[in-house]
Short mmCIF file of C-alpha atoms in Angstrom, two decimals:
data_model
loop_
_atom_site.label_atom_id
_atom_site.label_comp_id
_atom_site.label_asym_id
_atom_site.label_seq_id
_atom_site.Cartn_x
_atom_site.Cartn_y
_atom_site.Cartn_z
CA UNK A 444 38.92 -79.17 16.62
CA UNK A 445 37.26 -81.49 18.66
CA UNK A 446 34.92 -84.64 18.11
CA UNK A 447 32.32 -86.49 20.26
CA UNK A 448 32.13 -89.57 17.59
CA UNK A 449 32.09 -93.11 19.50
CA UNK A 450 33.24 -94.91 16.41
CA UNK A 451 35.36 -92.23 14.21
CA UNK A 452 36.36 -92.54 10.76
CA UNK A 453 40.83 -93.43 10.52
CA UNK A 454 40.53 -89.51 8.92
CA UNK A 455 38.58 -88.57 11.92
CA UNK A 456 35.24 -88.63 10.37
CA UNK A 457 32.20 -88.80 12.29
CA UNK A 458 30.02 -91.58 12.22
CA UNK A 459 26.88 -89.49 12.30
CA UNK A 460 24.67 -92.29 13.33
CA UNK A 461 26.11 -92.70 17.29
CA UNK A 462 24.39 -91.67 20.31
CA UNK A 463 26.95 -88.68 20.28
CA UNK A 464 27.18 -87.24 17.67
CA UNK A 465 23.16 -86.94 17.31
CA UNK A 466 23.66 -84.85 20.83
CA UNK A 467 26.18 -82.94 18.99
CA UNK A 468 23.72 -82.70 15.85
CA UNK A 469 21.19 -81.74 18.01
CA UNK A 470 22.97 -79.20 20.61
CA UNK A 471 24.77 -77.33 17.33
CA UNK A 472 21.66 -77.00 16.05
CA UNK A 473 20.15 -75.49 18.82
CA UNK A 474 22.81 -72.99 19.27
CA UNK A 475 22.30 -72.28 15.59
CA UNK A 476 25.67 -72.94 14.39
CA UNK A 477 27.53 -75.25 11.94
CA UNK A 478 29.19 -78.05 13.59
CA UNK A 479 33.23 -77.07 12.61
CA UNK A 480 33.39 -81.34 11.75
CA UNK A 481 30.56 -80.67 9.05
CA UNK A 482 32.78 -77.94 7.19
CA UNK A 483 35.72 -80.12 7.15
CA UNK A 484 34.05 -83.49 6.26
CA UNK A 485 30.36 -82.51 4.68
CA UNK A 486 27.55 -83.61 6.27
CA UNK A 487 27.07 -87.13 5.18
CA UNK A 488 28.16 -90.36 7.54
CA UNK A 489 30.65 -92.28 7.16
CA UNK A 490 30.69 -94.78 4.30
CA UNK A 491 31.76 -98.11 4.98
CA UNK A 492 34.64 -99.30 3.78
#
């Protein structure tokens, strides 16, 4: 499983707010599929610690 995340989670958690992973939002969304990353983490950013 890949990511795209500038500033990942130590887990590997997407940030969900970068300039890549909106582009990754975006082209999953177009292709009208679930993003693999969503499945495994939910769809919610990553809380700060």
């Amino acid at each position: 499983m890949t990511s795209s995340c500038y500033d990942p989670g130590a887990d590997g958690r997407p940030c969900g707010r970068c300039d890549s992973c909106g582009l990754r939002a975006k082209g999953f969304a177009e292709a009208g599929k679930e993003d693999p990353l969503s499945l495994r983490f939910g769809s919610g950013e990553r809380r700060a610690s």
